[in-house]
XYZ file of C-alpha atoms in Angstrom:
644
model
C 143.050 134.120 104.436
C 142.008 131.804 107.265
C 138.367 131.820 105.863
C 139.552 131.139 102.513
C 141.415 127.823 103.770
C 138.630 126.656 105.864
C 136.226 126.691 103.159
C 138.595 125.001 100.537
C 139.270 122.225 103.469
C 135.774 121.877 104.046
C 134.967 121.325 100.081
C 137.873 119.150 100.161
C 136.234 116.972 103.056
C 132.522 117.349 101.452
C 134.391 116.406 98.200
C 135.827 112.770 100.020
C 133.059 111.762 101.947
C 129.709 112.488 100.298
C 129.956 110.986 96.522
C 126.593 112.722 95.802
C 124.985 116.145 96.606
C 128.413 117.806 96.312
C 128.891 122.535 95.563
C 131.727 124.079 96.948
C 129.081 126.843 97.961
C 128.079 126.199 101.523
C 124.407 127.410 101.697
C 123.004 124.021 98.952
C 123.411 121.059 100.778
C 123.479 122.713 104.709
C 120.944 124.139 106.855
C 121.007 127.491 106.153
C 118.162 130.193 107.423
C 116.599 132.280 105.113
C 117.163 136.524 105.915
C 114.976 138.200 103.674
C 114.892 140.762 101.026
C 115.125 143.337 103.878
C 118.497 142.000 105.498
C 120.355 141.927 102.039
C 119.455 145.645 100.681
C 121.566 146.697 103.715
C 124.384 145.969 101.680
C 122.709 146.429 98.310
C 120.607 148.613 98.157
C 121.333 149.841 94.327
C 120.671 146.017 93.646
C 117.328 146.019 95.434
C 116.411 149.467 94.132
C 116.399 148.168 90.730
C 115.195 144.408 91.662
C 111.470 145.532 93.444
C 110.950 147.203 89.736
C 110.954 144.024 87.653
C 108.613 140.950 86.990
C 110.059 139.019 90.001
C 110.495 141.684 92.533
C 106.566 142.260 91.809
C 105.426 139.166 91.457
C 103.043 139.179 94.489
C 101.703 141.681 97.012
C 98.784 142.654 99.476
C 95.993 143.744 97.475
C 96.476 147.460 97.539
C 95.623 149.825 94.127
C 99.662 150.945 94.129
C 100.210 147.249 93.424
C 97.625 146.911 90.625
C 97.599 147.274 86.933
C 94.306 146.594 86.625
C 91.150 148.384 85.689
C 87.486 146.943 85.760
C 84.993 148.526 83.686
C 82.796 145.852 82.835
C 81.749 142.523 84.567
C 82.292 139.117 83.473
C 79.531 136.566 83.913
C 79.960 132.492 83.938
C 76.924 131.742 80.780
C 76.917 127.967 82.406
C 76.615 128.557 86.473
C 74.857 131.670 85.807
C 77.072 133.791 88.264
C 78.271 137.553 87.269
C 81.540 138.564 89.216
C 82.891 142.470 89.387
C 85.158 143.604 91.246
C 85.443 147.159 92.959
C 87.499 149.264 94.905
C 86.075 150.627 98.326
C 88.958 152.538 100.523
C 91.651 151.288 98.722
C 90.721 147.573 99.400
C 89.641 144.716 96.980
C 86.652 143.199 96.678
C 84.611 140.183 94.226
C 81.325 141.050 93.338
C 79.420 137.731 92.433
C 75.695 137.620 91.635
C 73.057 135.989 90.344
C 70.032 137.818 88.202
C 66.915 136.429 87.545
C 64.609 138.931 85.033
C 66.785 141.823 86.557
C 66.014 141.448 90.237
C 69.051 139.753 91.767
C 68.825 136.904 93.498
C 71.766 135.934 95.237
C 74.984 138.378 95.927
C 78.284 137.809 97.874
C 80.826 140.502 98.003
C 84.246 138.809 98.934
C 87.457 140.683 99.950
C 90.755 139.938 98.042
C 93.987 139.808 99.907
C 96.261 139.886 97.365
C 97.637 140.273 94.014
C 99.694 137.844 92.026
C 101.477 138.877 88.629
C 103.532 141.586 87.729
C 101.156 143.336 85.826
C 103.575 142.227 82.505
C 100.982 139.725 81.421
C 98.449 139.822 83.835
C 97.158 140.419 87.743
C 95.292 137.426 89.389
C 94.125 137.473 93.137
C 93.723 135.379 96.017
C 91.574 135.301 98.994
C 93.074 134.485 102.233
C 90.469 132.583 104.562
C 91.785 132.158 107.967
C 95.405 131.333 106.735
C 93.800 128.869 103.843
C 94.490 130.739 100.652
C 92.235 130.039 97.424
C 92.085 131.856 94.208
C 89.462 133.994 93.143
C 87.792 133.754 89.792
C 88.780 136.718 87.803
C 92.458 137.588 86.216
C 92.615 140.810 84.607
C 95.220 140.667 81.633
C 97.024 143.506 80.956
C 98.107 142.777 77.432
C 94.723 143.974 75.917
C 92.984 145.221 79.197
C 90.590 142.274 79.264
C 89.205 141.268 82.717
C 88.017 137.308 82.182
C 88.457 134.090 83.955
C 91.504 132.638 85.173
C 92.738 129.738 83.413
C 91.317 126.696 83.884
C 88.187 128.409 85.025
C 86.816 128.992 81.547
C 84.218 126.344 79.474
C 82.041 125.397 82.599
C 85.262 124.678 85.045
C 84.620 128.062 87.402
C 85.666 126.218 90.776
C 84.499 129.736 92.372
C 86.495 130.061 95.402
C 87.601 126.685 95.632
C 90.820 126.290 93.613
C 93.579 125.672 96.478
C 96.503 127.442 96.556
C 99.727 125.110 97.580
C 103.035 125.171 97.836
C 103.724 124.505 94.343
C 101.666 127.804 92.899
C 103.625 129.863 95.741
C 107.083 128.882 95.428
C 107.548 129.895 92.165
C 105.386 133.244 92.749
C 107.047 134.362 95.740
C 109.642 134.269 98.511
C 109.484 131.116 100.241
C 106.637 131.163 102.799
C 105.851 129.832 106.022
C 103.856 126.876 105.734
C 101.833 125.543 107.795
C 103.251 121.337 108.018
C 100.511 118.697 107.457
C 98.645 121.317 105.349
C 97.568 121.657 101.482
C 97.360 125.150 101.513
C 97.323 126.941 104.994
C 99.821 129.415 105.683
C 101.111 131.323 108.778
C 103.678 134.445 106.683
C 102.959 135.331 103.026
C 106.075 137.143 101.933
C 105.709 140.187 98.976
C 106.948 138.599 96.198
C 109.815 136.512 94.608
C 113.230 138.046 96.651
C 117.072 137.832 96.605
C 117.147 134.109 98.071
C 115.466 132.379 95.611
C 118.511 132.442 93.351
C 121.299 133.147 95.651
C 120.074 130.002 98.218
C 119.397 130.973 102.093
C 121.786 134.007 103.273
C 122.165 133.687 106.737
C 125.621 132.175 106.684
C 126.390 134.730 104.243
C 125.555 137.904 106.524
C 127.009 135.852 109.986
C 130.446 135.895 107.821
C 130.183 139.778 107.180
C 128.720 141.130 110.724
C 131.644 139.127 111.796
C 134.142 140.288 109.992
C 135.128 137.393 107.767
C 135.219 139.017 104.560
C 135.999 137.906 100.782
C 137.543 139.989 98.477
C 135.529 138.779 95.556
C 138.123 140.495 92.976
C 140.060 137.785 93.525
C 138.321 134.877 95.343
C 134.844 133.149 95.161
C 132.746 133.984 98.463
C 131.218 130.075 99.015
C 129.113 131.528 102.107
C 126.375 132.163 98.944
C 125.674 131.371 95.721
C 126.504 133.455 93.074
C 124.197 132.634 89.850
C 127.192 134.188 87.893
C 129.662 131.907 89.287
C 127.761 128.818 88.694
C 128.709 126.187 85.250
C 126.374 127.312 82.606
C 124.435 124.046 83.023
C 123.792 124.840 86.633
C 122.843 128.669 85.890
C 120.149 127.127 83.571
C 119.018 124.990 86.005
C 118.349 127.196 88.519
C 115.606 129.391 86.151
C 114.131 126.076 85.042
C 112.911 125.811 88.797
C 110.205 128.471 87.471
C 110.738 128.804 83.694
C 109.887 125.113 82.586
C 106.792 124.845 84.252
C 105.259 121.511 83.329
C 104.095 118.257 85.643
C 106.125 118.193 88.810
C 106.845 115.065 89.819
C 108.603 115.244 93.087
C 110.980 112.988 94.496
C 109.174 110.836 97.339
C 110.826 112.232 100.263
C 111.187 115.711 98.616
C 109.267 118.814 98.803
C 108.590 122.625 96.550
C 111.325 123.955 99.161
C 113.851 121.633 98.950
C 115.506 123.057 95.331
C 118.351 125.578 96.134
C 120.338 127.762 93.678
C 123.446 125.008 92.917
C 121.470 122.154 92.626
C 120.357 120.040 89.498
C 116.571 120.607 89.601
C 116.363 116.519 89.052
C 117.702 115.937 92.638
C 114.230 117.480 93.459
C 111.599 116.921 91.126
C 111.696 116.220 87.143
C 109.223 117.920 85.247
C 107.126 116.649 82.180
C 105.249 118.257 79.071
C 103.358 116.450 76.904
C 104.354 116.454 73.276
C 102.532 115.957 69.915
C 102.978 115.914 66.328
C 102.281 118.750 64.285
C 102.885 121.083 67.327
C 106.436 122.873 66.442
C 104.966 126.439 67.142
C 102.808 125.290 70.507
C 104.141 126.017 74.076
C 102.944 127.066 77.394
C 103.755 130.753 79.125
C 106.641 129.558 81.378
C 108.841 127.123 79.261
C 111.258 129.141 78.633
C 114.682 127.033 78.925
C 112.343 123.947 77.407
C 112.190 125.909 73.916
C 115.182 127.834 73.862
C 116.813 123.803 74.178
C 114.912 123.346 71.147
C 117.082 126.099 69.435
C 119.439 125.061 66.630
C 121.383 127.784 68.431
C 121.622 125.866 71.803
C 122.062 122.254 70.022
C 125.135 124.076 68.112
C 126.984 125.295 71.205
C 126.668 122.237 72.970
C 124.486 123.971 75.551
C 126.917 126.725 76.274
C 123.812 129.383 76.328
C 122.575 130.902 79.102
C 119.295 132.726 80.138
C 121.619 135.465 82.127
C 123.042 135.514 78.599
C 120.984 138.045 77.886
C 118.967 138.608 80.802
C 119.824 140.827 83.828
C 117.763 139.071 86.597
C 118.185 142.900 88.765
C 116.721 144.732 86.208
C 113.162 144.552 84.192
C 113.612 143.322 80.553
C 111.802 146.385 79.585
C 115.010 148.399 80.710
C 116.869 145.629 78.429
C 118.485 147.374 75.682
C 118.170 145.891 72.082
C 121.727 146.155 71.388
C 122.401 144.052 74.797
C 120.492 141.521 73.228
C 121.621 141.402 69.732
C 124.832 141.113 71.240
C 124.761 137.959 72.734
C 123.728 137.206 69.109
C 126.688 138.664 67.814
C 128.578 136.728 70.259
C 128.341 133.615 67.195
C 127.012 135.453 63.979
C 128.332 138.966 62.685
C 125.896 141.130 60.743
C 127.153 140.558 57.947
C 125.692 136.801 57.745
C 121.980 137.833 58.305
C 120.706 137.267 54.964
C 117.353 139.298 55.551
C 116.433 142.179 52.958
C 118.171 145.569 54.122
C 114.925 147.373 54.000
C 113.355 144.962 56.718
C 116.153 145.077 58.795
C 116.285 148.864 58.934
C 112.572 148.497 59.766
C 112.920 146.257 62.639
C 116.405 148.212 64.219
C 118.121 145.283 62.825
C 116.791 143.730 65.973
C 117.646 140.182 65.950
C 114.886 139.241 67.896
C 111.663 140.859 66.224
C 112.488 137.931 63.742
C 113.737 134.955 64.908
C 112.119 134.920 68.641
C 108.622 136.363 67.535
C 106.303 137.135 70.227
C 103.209 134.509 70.064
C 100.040 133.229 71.872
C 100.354 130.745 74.731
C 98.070 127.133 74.240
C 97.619 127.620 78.619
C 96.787 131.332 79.148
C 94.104 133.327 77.328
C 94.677 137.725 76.250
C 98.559 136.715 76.861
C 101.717 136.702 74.200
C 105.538 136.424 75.343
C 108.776 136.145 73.555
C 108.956 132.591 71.948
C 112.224 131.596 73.266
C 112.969 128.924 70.105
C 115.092 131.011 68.587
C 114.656 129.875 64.950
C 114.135 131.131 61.035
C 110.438 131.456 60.939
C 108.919 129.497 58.441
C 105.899 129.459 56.529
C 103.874 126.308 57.916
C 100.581 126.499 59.071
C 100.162 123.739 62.124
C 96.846 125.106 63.522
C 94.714 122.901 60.811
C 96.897 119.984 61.528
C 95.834 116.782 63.329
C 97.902 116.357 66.609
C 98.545 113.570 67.603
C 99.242 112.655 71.208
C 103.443 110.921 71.580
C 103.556 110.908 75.201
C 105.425 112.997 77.814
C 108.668 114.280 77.894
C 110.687 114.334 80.925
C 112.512 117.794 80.135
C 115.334 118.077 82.816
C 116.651 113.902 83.492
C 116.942 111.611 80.690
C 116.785 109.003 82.698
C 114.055 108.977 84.642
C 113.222 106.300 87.238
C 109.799 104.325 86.647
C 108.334 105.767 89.646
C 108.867 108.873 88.448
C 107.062 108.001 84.800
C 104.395 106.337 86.463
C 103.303 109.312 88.894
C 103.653 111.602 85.781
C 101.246 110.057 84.108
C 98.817 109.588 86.774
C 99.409 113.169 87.829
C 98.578 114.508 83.893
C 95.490 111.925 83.990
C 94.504 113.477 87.870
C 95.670 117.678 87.179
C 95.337 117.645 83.421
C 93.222 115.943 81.387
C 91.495 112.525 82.769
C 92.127 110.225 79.388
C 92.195 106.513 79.563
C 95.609 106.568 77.450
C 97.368 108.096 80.551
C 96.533 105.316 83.137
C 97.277 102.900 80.563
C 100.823 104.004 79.957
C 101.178 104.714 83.600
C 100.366 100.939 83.771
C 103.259 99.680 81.239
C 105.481 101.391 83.806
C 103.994 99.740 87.144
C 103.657 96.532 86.278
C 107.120 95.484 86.898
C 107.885 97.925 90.213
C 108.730 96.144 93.581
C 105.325 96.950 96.135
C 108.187 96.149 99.268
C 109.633 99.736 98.032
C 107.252 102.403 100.170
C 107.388 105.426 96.992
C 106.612 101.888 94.516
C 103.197 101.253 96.784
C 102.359 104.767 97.198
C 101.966 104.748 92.989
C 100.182 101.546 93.070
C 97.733 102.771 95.579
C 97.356 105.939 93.099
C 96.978 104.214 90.320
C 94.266 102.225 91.208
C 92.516 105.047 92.913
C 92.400 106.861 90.048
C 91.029 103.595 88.371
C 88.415 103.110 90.675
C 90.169 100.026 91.462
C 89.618 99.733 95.330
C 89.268 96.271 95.561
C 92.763 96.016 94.609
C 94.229 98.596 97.013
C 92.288 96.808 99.711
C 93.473 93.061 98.827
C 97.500 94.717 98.918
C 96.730 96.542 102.043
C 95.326 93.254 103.907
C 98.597 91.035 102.644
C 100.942 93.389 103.781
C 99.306 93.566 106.935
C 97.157 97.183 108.290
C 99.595 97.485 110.778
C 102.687 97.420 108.663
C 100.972 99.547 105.794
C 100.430 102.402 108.607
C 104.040 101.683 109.923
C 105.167 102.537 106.533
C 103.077 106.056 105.952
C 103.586 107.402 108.601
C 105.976 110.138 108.505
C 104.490 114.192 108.129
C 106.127 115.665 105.483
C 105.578 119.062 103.286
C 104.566 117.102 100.222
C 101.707 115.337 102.156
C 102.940 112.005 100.255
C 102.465 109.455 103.673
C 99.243 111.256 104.506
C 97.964 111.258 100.725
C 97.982 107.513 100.950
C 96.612 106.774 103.842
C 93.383 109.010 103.364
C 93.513 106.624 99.643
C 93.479 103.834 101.634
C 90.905 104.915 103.963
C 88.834 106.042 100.970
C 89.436 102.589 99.071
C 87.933 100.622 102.624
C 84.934 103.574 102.285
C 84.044 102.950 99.322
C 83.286 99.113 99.551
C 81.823 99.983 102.901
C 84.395 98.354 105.604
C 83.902 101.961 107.603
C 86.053 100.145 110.529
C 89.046 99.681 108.536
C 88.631 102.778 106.937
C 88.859 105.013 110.219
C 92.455 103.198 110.612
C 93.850 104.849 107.788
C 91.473 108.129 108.093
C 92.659 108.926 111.769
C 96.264 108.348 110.058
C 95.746 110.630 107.488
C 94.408 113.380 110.118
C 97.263 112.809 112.474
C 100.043 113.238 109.576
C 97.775 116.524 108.199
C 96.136 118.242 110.899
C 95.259 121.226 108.217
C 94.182 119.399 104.760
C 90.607 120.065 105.616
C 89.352 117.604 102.795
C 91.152 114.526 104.688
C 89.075 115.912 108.264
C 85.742 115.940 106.441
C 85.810 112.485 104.675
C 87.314 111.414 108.214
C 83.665 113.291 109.887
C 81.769 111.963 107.291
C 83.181 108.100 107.568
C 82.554 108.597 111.528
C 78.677 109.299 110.571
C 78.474 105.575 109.523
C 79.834 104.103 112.710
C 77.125 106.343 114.124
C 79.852 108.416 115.856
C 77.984 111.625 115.418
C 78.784 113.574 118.554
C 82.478 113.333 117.004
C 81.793 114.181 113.568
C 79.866 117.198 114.727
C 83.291 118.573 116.546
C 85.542 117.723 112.958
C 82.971 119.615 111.021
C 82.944 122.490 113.793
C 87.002 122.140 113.924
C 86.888 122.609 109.918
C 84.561 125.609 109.891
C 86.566 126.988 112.852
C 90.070 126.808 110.447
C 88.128 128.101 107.279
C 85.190 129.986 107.796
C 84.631 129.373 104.489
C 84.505 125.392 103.768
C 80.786 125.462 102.785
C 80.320 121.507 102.410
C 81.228 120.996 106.540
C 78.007 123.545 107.279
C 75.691 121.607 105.111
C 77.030 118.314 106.979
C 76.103 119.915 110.097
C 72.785 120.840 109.010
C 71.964 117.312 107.962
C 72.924 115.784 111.387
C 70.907 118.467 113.436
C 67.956 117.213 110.669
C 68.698 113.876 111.927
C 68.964 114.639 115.614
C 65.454 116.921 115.163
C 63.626 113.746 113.456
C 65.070 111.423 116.729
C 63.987 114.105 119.783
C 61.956 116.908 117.965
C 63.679 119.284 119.746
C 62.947 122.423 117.787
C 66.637 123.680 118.696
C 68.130 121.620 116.399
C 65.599 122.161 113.478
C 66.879 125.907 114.350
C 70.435 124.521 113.895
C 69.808 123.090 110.685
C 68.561 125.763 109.173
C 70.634 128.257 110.261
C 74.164 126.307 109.246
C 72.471 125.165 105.784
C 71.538 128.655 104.993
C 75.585 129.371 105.668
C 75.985 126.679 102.938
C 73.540 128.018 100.785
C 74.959 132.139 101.447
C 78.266 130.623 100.405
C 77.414 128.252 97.794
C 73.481 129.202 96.259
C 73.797 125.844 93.659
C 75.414 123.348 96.324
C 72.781 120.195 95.473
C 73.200 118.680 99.021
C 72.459 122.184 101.027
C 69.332 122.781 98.491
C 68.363 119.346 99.192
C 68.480 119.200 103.127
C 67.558 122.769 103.190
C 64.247 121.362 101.612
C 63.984 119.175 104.101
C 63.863 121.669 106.309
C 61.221 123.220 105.049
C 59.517 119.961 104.620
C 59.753 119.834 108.284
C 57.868 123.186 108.495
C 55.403 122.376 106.389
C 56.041 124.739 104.330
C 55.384 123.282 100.672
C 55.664 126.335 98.240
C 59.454 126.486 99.648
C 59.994 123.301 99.468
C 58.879 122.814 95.753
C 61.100 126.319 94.744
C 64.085 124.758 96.111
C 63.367 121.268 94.324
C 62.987 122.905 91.269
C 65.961 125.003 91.522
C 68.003 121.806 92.297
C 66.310 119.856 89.555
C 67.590 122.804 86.582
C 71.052 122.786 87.605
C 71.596 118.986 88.390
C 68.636 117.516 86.285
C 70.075 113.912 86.937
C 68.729 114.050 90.134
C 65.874 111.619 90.206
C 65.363 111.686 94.156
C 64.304 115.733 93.334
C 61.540 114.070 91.013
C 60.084 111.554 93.674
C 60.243 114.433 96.182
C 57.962 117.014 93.876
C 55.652 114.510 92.498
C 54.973 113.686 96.505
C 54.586 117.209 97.635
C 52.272 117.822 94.204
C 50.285 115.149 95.914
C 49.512 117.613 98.903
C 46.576 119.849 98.695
């Protein structure tokens, strides 16, 4: 009884002094540790039993065959970088095949090992290579829908990024258990847990468990237990809220000062982050895999009970929805309509189970991911228009969880569709409308300015802002680490702004801030290396290249950069070591990346160097069919044609 009156004095006081960022349940707005899956299934275990059996609790693993559903039979080969890609079991371990063929004889082949699996195996498995902590996605998805191994999304049409599509905090807090994350990184991490666990809706437990080992128990019959949320428990609005953290996926604009762990079950996901889609005429029957809550709010069903419809209406979130009886959900149907007032021919109905859903939530195609269909979750009386012939035209996007969205958060919304998305003009200029009248003294206003004009190759503009506030007081103001990388984002904009039109001095300023706030973004440390080359600080760059290869073993651009300064320092003392050096880090480059233009070209160099001409013209040519814009490859052969 004492515990009970503690926490209802406590709410009382939380109530009184904090106007904002106010839930009677104590693990939201406190410091609460995470447990783990492990700690709560000592207390329920029938709960977890059932939980590690559904989408979540298999939403990611270690790349083992028990945590598969997939089955390669046949390769899949990229038609526009020429690469094949297979992979095979050996020993109950993963591995990428990629190739290269040229008249049957292959010429190039990397075998790569995956470390682990992401997707149920519902829709599809995906995989992701771990390299030293820095995690990347591989370029196959199988999808288990029509057995079809292919490309992952977004890799497909001449966009394979090979091994180089990063994997953040963003991809892995909604496909997991939070992680440990490595601060001041963009994708390194120190504990990968095995997928999505009892936290991630229930908030962190530790309080929770403290209250129980102690002996400061709730008898739930009767009282609400406010050591941890209870989804349940929550307003409808709020239970909603808490699956649109993962089932409205969309653009993610975060809150400046906010990061992908700072949502919590009991929290409005706009105190966070609000989340756009874009939206266009003619489009009634388009959506993306996870937007769930986003179409079921587009339900006549939803607008007519005032939003008093829940996903936990009709979903158990411990159990798999294939263990979802039809009469569980036809219920929740019956819960407003009877029967009696479906108007459908008997005959149909019989056909169908008189299952409510086989008609008016059909399952359909998804516009972002390829071999899949899921339940469309617009519940509506399917009609008979055809939208795919239609014109769409483009209305602008939709902030789907605040309608009233500040300007910053428009503004980075657009620039984040026009940076993530698709890179049309119409996106900058509405991000512009929005800009124009936002206050530069306000730090998240400047950080969207400086954005903005990045992404408008507007440097000149960044720099002339920079230089009136002062360099001093523009580092004073970024200069915080965070999880979101926001401070250290700018600064490396900055730096790259001052690069650009050549002022290498200035730039190191904001470089060397942008490495201090991110020790592990790897791309800030090599434009940092690369901007020390031009003050002729080469000693210096070599060690940021050698720290970069050290973290990821497989960051192929920092090899080539060392190759071309041992070229450099070979051409000064022609000391044949660092020929030797060249060569052997470019032909790292070239074993990890066979059409990298700047390792083909320096590796010709190299073989310039050695006088060794047939090699030389090979590589040229090889460089000059995949990146024919290259006229430098042109001068080159028509001088080496010259030598007899």
């Amino acid at each position: 009884m004492k515990t009970i009156f503690f926490y209802i004095v406590l709410i009382f006081f939380i109530s009184c002094k904090k106007p904002s960022n106010i839930s009677p349940y104590l693990n939201v707005y406190h410091d609460i540790n995470y447990v783990g899956i492990n700690t709560c299934k000592q207390c329920h275990m029938d709960i977890y039993n059932t939980f590690i059996k559904n989408g979540m609790g298999k939403s990611f693993n270690v790349a083992k065959k028990k945590f598969s559903s997939s089955d390669f039979k046949h390769p899949i080969f990229d038609s526009i970088l020429g690469f094949h890609y297979f992979p095979e079991w050996i020993d109950n371990e993963l591995f990428l095949n990629e190739y290269q063929l040229k008249s049957n004889d292959t010429v190039f082949s990397l075998k790569t090992k995956i470390d682990y699996i992401v997707g149920s195996g519902n829709h599809t498995n995906s995989h992701i290579i771990n390299s030293n902590g820095y995690l990347y996605q591989a370029p196959f998805t199988f999808y288990t829908q029509d057995s079809i191994l292919d490309f992952p999304p977004g890799f497909e049409y001449g966009n394979n990024s090979r091994y180089d599509r990063k994997i953040g905090l963003e991809c892995m807090s909604c496909h997991n258990a939070f992680p440990h994350f490595n601060l001041g990184s963009e994708n390194k991490f120190e504990k990968i847990p095995s997928g999505i666990d009892c936290e991630r809706c229930h908030g962190p437990g530790n309080l929770h468990v403290a209250n129980i080992q102690s002996g400061q128990l709730v008898d739930t019959s009767k009282f609400f237990d406010y050591s941890i949320v209870n989804p349940i428990n929550l307003s409808i609005e709020l239970q909603n809220e808490l699956c649109s953290r993962c089932h409205v996926q969309g653009n993610s604009v975060l809150k400046y000062e906010k990061s992908f762990f700072d949502f919590k079950p009991g929290m409005y996901l706009n105190e966070v982050m609000d989340v756009y889609l874009p939206r266009y005429t003619n489009s009634e029957d388009d959506f993306i895999m996870a937007s769930h809550l986003d179409r079921m709010k587009q339900s006549k069903c939803f607008i007519s009970s005032n939003g008093n419809m829940s996903c936990i209406g009709c979903h158990n979130p411990h159990i798999s929805a294939k263990k979802t009886t039809t009469n569980q959900y036809n219920n929740t149907c019956y819960s407003c309509h009877n029967s009696e007032s479906c108007n459908e021919e008997s005959v149909i109905r019989h056909k169908t189970g008189d299952n409510c859903i086989s008609c008016h939530m059909k399952e359909s195609k998804t516009i972002d991911i390829p071999h899949v269909t899921i339940t469309d979750h617009k519940i509506k009386i399917n009609n008979q228009i055809n939208y795919e012939d239609k014109e769409k035209e483009f209305l602008g996007l939709e902030c789907i969880n605040n309608d009233s969205p500040t300007n910053y958060s428009i503004v980075n919304a657009y620039l984040q569709e026009f940076d993530s998305f698709n890179s049309k003009d119409e996106y900058l200029d509405s991000a512009y409308v929005y800009l124009s009248g936002m206050d530069l003294k306000i730090k998240e206003n400047f950080f969207s300015y400086v954005f903005f004009n990045f992404l408008s190759n507007s440097f000149k503009n960044i720099i002339d802002e920079v230089q009136r506030k002062g360099i001093d007081n523009v580092l004073f103001m970024f200069s915080k680490k965070q999880y979101n990388n926001f401070d250290a984002l700018t600064c490396y904009r900055i730096g790259q702004s001052f690069y650009r039109l050549k002022d290498y001095k200035n730039a190191l300023y904001f470089f060397d801030q942008s490495v201090t706030l991110a020790p592990y973004h790897l791309d800030f440390i090599e434009k940092h290396a690369v901007n020390l080359i031009k003050l002729n600080n080469l000693e210096e760059a070599k060690k940021q290249f050698q720290f970069i290869i050290n973290e990821d073993p497989k960051f192929f651009s920092a090899y080539n950069h060392l190759g071309n300064l041992y070229i450099d320092d070979y051409m000064k003392k022609k000391d044949q070591r660092d020929k030797n050096l060249a060569s052997y880090y470019l032909d790292i480059s070239l074993n990890l990346n066979p059409n990298y233009e700047q390792a083909m070209l320096n590796k010709s160099r190299v073989f310039i160097l050695d006088e060794n001409v047939e090699s030389a013209k090979k590589m040229l040519n090889k460089i000059k069919s995949l990146h024919p814009q290259n006229i430098y490859v042109d001068n080159l052969l028509n001088q080496l044609n010259e030598v007899k």
